[in-house]
mmCIF file of C-alpha atoms in Angstrom:
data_model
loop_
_atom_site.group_PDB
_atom_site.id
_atom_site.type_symbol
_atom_site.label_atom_id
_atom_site.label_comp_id
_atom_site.label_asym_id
_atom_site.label_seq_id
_atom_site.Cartn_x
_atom_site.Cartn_y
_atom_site.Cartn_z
ATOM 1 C CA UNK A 12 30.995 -12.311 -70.732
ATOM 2 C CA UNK A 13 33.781 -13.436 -73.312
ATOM 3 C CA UNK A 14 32.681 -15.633 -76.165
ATOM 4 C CA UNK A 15 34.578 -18.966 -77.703
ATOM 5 C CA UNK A 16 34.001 -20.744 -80.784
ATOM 6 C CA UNK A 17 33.803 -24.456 -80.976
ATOM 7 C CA UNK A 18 33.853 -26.419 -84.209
ATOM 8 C CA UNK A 19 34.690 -29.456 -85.728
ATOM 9 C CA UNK A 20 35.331 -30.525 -89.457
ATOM 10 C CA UNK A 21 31.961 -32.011 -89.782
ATOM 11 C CA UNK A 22 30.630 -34.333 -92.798
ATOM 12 C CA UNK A 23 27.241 -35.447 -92.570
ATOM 13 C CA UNK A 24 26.758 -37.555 -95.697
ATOM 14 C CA UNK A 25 29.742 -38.780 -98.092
ATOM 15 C CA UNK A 26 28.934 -36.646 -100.791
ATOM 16 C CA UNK A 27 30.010 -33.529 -98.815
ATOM 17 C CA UNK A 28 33.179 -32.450 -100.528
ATOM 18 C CA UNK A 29 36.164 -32.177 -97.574
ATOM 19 C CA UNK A 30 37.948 -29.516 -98.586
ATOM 20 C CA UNK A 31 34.623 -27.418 -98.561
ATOM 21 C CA UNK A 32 34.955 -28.840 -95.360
ATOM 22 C CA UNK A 33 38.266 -28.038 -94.478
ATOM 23 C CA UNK A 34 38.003 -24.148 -96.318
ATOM 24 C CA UNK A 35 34.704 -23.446 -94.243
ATOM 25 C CA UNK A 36 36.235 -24.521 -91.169
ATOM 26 C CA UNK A 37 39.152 -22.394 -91.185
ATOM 27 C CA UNK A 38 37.019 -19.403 -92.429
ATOM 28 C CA UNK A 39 34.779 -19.386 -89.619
ATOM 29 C CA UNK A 40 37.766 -19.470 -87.024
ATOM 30 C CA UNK A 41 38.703 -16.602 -88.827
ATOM 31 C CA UNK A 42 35.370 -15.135 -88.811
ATOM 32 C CA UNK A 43 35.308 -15.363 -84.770
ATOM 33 C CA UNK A 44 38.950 -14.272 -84.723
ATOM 34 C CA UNK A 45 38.050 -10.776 -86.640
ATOM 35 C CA UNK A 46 35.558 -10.585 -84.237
ATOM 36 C CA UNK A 47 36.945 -10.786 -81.093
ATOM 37 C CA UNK A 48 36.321 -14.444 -79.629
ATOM 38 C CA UNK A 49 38.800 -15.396 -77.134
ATOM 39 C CA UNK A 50 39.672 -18.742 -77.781
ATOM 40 C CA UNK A 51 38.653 -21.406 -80.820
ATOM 41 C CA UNK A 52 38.261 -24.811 -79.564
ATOM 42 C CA UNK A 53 39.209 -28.061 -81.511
ATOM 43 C CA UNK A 54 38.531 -31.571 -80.415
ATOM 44 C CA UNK A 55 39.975 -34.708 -80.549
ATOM 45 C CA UNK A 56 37.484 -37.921 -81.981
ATOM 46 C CA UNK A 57 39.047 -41.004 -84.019
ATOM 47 C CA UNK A 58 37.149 -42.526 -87.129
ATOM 48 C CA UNK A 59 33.861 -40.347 -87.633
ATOM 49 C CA UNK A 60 33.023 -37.780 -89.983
ATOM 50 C CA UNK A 61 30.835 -35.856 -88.173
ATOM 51 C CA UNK A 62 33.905 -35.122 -85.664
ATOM 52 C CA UNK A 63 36.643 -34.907 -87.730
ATOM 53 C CA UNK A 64 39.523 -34.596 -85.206
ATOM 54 C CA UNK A 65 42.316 -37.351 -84.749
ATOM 55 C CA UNK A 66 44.747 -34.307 -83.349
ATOM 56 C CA UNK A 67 43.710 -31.319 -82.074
ATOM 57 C CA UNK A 68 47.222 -29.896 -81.655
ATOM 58 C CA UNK A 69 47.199 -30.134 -85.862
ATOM 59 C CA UNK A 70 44.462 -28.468 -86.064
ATOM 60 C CA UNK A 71 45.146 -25.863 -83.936
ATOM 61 C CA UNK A 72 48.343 -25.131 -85.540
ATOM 62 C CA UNK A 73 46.798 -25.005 -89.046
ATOM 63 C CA UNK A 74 44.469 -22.397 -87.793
ATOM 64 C CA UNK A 75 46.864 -20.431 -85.437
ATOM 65 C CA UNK A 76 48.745 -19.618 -88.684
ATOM 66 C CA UNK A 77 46.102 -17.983 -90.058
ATOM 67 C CA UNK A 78 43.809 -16.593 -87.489
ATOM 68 C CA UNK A 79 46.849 -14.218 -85.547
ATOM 69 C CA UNK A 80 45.124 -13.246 -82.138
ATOM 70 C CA UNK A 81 42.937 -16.133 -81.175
ATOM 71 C CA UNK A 82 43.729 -18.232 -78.371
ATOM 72 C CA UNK A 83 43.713 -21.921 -79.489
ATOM 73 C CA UNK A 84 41.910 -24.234 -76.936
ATOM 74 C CA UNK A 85 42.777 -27.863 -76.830
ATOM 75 C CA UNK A 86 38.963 -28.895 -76.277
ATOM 76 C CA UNK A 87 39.803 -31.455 -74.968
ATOM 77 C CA UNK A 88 42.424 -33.850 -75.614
ATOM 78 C CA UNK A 89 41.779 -37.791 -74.379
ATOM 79 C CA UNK A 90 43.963 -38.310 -71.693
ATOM 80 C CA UNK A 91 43.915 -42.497 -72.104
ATOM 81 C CA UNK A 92 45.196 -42.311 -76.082
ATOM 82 C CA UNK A 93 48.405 -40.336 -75.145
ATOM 83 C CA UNK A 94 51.302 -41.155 -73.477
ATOM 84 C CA UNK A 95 52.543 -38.192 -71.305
ATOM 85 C CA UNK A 96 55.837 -37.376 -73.122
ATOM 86 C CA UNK A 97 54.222 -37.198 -76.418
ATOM 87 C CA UNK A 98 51.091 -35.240 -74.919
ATOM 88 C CA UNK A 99 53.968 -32.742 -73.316
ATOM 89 C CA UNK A 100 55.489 -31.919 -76.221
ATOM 90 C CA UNK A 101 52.795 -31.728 -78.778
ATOM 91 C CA UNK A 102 51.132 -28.990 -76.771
ATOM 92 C CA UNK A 103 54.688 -27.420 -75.950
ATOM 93 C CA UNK A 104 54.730 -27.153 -79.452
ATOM 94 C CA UNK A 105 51.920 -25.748 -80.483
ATOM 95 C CA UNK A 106 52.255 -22.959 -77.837
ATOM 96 C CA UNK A 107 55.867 -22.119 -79.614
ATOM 97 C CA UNK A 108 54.502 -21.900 -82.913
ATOM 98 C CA UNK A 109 51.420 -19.944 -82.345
ATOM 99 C CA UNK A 110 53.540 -16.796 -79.850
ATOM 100 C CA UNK A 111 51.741 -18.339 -76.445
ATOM 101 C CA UNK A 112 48.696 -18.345 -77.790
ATOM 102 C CA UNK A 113 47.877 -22.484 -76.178
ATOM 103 C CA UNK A 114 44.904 -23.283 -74.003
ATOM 104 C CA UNK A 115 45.626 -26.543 -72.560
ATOM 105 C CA UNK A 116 42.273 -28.973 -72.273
ATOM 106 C CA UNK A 117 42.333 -32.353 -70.984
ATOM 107 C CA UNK A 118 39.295 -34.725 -70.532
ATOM 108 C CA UNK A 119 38.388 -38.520 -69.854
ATOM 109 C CA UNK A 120 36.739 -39.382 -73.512
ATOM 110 C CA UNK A 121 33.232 -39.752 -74.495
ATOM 111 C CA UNK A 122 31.886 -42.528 -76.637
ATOM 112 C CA UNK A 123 32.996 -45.753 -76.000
ATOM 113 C CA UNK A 124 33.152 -46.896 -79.350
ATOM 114 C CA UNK A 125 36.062 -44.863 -79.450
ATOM 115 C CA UNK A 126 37.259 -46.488 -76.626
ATOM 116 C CA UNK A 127 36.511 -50.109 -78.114
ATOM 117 C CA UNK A 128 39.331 -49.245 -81.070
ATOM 118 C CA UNK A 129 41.810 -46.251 -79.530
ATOM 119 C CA UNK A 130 42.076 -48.456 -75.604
ATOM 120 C CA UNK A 131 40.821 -51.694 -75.835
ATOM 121 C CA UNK A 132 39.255 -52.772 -72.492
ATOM 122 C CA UNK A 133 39.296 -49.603 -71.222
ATOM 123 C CA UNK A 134 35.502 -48.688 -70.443
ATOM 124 C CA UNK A 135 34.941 -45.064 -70.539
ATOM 125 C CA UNK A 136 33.776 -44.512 -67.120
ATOM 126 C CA UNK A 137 37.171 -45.015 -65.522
ATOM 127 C CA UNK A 138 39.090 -42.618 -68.328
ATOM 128 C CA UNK A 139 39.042 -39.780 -65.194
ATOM 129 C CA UNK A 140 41.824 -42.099 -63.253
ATOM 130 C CA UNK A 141 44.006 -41.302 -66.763
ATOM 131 C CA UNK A 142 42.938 -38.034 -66.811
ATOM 132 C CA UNK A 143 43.784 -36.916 -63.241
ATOM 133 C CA UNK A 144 47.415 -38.948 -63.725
ATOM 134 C CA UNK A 145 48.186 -37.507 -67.078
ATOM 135 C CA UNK A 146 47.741 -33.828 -66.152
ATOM 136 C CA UNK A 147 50.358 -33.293 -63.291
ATOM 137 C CA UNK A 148 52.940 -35.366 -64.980
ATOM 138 C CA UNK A 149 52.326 -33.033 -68.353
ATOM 139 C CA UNK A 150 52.968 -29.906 -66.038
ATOM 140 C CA UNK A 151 56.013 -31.357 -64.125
ATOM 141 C CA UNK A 152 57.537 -32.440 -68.030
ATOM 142 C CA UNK A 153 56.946 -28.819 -68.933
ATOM 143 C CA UNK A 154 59.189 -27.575 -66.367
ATOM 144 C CA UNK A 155 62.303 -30.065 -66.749
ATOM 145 C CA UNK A 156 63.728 -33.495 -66.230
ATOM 146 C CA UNK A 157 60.814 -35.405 -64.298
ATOM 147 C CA UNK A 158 61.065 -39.414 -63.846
ATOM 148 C CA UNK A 159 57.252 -41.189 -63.250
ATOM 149 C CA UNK A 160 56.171 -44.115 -61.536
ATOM 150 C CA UNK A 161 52.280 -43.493 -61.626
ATOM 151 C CA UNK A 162 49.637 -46.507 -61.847
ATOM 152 C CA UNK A 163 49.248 -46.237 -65.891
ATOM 153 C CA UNK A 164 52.868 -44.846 -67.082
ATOM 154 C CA UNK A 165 56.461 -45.401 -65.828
ATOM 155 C CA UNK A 166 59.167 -43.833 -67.672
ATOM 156 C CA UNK A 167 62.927 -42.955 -66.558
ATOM 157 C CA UNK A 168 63.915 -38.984 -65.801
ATOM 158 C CA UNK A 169 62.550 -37.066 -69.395
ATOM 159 C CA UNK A 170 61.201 -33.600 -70.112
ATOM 160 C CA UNK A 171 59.436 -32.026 -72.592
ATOM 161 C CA UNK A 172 61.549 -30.510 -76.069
ATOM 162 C CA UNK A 173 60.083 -28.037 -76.855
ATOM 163 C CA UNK A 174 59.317 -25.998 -73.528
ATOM 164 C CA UNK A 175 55.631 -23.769 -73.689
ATOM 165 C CA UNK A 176 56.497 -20.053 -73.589
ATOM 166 C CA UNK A 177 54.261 -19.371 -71.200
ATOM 167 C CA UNK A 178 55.409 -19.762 -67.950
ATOM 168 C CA UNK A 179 51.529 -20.556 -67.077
ATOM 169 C CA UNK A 180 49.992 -22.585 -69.926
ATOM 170 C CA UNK A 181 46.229 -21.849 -68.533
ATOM 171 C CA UNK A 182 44.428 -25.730 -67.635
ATOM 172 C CA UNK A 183 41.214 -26.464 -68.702
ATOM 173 C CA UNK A 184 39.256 -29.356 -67.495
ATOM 174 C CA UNK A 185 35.823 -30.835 -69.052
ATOM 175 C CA UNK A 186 33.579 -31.279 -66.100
ATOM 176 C CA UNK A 187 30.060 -32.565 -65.472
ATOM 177 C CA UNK A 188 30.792 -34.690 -62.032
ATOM 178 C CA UNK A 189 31.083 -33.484 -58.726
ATOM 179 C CA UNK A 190 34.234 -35.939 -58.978
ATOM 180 C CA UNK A 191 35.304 -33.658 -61.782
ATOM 181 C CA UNK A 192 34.749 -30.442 -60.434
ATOM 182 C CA UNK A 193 36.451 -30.999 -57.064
ATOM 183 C CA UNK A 194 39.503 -32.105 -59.031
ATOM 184 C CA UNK A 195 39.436 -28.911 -61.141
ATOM 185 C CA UNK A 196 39.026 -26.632 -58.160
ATOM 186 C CA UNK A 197 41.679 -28.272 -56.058
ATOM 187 C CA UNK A 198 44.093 -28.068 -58.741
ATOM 188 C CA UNK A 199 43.510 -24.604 -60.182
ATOM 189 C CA UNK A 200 41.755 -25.570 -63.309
ATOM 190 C CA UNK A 201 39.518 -23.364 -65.583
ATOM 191 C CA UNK A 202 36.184 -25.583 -66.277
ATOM 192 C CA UNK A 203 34.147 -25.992 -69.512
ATOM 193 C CA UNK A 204 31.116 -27.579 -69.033
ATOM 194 C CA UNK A 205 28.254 -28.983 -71.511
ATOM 195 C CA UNK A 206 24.441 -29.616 -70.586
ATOM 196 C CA UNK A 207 24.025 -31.443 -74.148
ATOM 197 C CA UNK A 208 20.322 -31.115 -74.671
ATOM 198 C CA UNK A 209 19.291 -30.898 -71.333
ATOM 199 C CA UNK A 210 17.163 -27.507 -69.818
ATOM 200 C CA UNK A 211 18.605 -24.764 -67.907
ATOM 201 C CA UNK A 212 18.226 -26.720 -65.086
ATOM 202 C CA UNK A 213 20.813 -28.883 -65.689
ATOM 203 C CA UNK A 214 23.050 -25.911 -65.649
ATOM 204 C CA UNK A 215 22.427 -24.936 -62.820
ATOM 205 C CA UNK A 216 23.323 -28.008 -61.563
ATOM 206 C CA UNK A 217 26.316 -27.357 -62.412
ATOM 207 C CA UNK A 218 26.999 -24.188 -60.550
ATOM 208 C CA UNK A 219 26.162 -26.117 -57.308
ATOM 209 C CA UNK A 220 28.427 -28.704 -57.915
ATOM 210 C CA UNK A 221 30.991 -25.719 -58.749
ATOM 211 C CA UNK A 222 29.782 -24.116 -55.755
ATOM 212 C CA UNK A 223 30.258 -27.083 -53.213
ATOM 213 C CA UNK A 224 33.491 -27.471 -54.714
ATOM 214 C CA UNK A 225 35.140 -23.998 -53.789
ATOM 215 C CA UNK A 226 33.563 -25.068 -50.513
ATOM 216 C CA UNK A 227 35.284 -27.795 -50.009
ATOM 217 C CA UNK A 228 38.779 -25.684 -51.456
ATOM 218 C CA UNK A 229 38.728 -23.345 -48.549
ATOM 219 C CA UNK A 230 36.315 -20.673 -50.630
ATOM 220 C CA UNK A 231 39.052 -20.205 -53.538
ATOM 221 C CA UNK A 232 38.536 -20.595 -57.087
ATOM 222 C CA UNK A 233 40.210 -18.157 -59.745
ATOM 223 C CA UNK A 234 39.594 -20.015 -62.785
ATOM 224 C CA UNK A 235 37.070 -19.160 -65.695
ATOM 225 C CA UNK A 236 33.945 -21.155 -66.047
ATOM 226 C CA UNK A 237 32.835 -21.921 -69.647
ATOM 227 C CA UNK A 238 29.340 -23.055 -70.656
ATOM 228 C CA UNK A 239 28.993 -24.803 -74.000
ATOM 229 C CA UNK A 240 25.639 -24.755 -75.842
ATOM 230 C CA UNK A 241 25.202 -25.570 -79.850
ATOM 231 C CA UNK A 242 24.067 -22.485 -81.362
ATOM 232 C CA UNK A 243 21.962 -21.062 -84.311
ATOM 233 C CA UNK A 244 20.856 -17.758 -84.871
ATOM 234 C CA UNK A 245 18.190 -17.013 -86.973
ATOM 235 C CA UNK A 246 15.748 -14.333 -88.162
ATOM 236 C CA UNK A 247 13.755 -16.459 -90.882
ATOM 237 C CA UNK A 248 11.135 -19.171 -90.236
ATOM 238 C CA UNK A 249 13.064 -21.065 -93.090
ATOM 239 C CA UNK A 250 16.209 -20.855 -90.901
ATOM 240 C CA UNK A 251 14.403 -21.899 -87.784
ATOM 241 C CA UNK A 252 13.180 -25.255 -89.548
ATOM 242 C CA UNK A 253 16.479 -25.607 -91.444
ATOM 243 C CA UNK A 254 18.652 -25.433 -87.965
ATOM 244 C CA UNK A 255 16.265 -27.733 -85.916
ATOM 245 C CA UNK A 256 16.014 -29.991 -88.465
ATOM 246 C CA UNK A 257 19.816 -30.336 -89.038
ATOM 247 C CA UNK A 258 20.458 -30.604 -85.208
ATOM 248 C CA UNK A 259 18.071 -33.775 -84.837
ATOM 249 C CA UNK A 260 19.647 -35.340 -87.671
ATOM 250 C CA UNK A 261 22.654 -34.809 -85.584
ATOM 251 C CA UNK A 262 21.552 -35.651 -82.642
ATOM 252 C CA UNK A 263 20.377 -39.007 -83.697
ATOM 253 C CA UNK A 264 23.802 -39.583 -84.997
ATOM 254 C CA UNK A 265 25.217 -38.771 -81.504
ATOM 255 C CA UNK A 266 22.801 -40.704 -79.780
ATOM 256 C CA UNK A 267 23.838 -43.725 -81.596
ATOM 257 C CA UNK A 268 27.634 -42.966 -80.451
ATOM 258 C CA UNK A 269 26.962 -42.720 -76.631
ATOM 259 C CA UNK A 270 23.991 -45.395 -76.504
ATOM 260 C CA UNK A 271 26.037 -47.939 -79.053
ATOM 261 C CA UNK A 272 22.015 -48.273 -80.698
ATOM 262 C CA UNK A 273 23.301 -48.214 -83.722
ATOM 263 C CA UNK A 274 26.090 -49.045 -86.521
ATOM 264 C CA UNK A 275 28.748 -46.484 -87.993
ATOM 265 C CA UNK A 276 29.777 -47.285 -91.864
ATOM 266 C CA UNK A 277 32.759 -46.446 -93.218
ATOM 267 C CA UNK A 278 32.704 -42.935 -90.527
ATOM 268 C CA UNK A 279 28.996 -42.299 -90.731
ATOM 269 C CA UNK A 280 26.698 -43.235 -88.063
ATOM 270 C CA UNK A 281 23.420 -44.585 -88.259
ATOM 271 C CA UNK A 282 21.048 -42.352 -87.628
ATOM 272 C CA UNK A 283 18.463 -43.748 -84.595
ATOM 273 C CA UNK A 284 14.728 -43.287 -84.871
ATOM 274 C CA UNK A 285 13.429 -40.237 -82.466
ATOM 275 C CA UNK A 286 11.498 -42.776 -80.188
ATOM 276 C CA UNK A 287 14.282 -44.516 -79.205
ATOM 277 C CA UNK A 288 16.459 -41.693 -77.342
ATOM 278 C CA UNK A 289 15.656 -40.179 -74.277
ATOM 279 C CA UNK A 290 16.981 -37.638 -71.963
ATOM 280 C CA UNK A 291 20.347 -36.116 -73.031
ATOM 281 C CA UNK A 292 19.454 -37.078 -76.901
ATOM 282 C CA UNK A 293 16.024 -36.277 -77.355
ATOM 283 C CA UNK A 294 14.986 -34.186 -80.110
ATOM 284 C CA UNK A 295 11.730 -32.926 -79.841
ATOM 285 C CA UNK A 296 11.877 -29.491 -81.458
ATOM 286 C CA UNK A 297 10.148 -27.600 -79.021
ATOM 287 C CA UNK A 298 12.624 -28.761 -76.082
ATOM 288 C CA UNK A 299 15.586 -28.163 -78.350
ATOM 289 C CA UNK A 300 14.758 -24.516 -79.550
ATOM 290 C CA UNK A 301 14.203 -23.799 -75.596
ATOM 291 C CA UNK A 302 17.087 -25.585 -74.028
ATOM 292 C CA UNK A 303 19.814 -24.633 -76.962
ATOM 293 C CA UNK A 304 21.147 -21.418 -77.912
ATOM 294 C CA UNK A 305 18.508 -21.526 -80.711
ATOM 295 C CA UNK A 306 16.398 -18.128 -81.641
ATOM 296 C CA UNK A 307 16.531 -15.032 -83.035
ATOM 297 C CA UNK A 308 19.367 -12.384 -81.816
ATOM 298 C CA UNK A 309 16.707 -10.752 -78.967
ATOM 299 C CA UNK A 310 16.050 -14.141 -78.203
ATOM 300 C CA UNK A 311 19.474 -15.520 -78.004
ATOM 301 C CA UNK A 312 20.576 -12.927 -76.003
ATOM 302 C CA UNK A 313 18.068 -13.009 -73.517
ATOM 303 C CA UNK A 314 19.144 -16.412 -72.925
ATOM 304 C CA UNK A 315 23.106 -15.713 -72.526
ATOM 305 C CA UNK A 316 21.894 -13.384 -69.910
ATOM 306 C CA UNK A 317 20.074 -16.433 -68.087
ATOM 307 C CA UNK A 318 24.137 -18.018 -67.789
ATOM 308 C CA UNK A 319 25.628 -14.510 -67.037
ATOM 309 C CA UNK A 320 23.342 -14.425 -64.039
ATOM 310 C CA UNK A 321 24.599 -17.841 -63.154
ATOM 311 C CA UNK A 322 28.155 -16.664 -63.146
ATOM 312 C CA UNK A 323 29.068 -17.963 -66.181
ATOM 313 C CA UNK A 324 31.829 -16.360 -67.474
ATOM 314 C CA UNK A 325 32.471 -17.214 -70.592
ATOM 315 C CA UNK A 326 30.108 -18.779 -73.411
ATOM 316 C CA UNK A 327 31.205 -21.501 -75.839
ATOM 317 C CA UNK A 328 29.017 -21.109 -79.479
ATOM 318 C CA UNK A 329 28.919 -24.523 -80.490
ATOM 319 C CA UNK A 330 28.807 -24.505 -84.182
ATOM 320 C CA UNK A 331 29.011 -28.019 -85.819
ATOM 321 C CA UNK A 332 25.630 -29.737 -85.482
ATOM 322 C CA UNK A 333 25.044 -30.694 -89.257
ATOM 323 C CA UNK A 334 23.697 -27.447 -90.526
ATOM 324 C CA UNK A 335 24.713 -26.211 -93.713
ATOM 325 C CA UNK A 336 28.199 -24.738 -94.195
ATOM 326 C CA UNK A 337 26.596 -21.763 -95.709
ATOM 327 C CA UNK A 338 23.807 -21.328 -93.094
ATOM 328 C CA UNK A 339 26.348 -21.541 -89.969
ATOM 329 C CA UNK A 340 28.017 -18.663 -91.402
ATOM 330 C CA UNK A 341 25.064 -16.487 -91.499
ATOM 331 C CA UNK A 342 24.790 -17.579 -87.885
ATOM 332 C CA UNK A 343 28.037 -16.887 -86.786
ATOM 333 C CA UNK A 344 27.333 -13.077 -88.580
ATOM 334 C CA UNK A 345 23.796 -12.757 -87.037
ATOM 335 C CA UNK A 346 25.750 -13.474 -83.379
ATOM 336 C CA UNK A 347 28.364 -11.093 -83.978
ATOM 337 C CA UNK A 348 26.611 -8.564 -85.656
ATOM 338 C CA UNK A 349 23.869 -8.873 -83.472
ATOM 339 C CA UNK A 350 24.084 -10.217 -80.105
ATOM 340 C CA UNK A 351 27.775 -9.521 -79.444
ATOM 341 C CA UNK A 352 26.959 -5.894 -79.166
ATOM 342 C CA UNK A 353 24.574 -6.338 -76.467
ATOM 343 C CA UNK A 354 28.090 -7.502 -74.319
ATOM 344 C CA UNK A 355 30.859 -5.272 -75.612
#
């Protein structure tokens, strides 16, 4: 199994300083980097601090200059916000400046408060239609001089300056709908998929959905299938409280976002009382420490076994979920010190 590291510049409160931020950040890409992770993930969110993200590309290009062998995952860019010329060449870009080094996600956007401000109108359940047009124009701009005359863009014969350097920039796709699997399959994508709170069940929901998929493709799927869980590791009952308690102050910050329960001032949500979320954002402790990748090293990798049984191929540590900057790093060392071993 081959391990990814996703994280976000994260502020929970205002009085968090961001360049601790910013320093921390970059030090724990650097961290996974030294340690062999195959590919760092940054997002893309607009006006929150606990997802501090308005370009992924940036980011990744910041970090690519000073973490030298990491691939540098797109995770995933919003498909509606972008026009497909700009999208082309951004990630063109960043694949020159970081040697080849560009994993190319694309997605259909989560909250749709974001929504509400970046694409007015646009409700968040139809952001696939953008998705599945943006991604094939992209790839056709990458090779050359490409006119479009799609339902949501129309431009006259264009290509993308710069050109990747790979001749295959690998294609990742976020996907939690059989809609969004088929697409993925059919079209050669790797898949990265998140259960958010939810048990292992809901994984393994996904592998049928997967699996009926390749069905439907004739039997034939050669991409790589990610699973991303948050993750803290932890030997001390201190750390045990400390990470649960962080991630349901986080969680109730998230909940707001997808459930609109709640207001967000000046980039902070509100955070909504425990009795008012249910199913993907509940945090009672005892479901989160068993569905999450929450527990001591033994523990922890007992459960990456549970996904390596399921075919999982590669794991996405999911570090930002409000825990101290100090005490994710002692996770990130605990995993690979620890529980990295147990898969080289």
């Amino acid at each position: 199994m081959k391990f990814h590291l996703a994280i976000n510049l994260e502020r929970m409160t205002p009085e968090t300083d961001i360049r601790a931020v910013r320093d921390h950040t970059l030090e724990m890409v650097k961290m996974a980097d030294a340690a062999g992770f195959e590919i760092a993930w940054a997002a893309e969110h607009h006006a929150l601090e606990m997802t501090i993200a308005p370009n992924p590309f940036q980011i990744l290009t910041w970090w690519g200059e000073h973490a030298k062998n990491i691939r540098l995952g797109v995770g995933v860019v919003n498909a509606a916000y972008w026009h497909p010329i700009n999208m082309a060449g951004e990630a063109a870009f960043l694949d020159l400046t970081s040697e080849g080094r560009l994993e190319f996600g694309i997605g259909s956007g989560a909250y749709q408060r974001e929504f509400d401000r970046m694409f007015p109108g646009l409700d968040q359940k139809d952001g696939w239609r953008y998705m599945q047009e943006m991604l094939p124009v992209v790839k056709e701009l990458w090779k050359g001089d490409y006119a479009h005359d799609g339902e949501f863009w129309h431009f006259p014969t264009s290509t993308s300056c710069p050109k990747p350097l790979q001749q295959e920039v690998p294609i990742w796709v976020a996907a939690r709908a059989p809609i969004t699997f088929d697409y993925a399959v059919e079209h050669g994508c790797n898949i990265m998929s998140w259960p958010l709170t939810m048990p292992m069940s809901e994984a393994e929901s996904y592998r049928g959905r997967l699996d009926d998929a390749i069905a439907k493709n004739g039997g034939k799927f050669n991409g790589t299938w990610a699973m991303m869980r948050h993750t803290a590791v932890y030997e001390t009952e201190e750390d045990r409280q400390r990470a649960l308690a962080a991630i349901r102050v986080q969680l109730a910050m998230f909940g707001n976002l997808m459930t609109k329960t709640g207001e967000v001032h000046n980039g902070f949500p509100d955070t909504v009382n425990a009795e008012e979320l249910a199913g993907n954002f509940r945090v009672d402790p005892v479901m989160l420490e068993e569905n999450l990748m929450f527990g001591t090293p033994e523990t922890v990798i007992e459960k990456l076994k549970l996904y390596e049984a399921l075919g999982v191929d590669a794991f996405i540590y999911y570090a930002s979920m409000g825990m101290d900057m100090d005490q994710q790093k002692e996770s990130l060392k605990l995993f690979i010190d620890k529980v990295m071993p147990a898969y080289a």
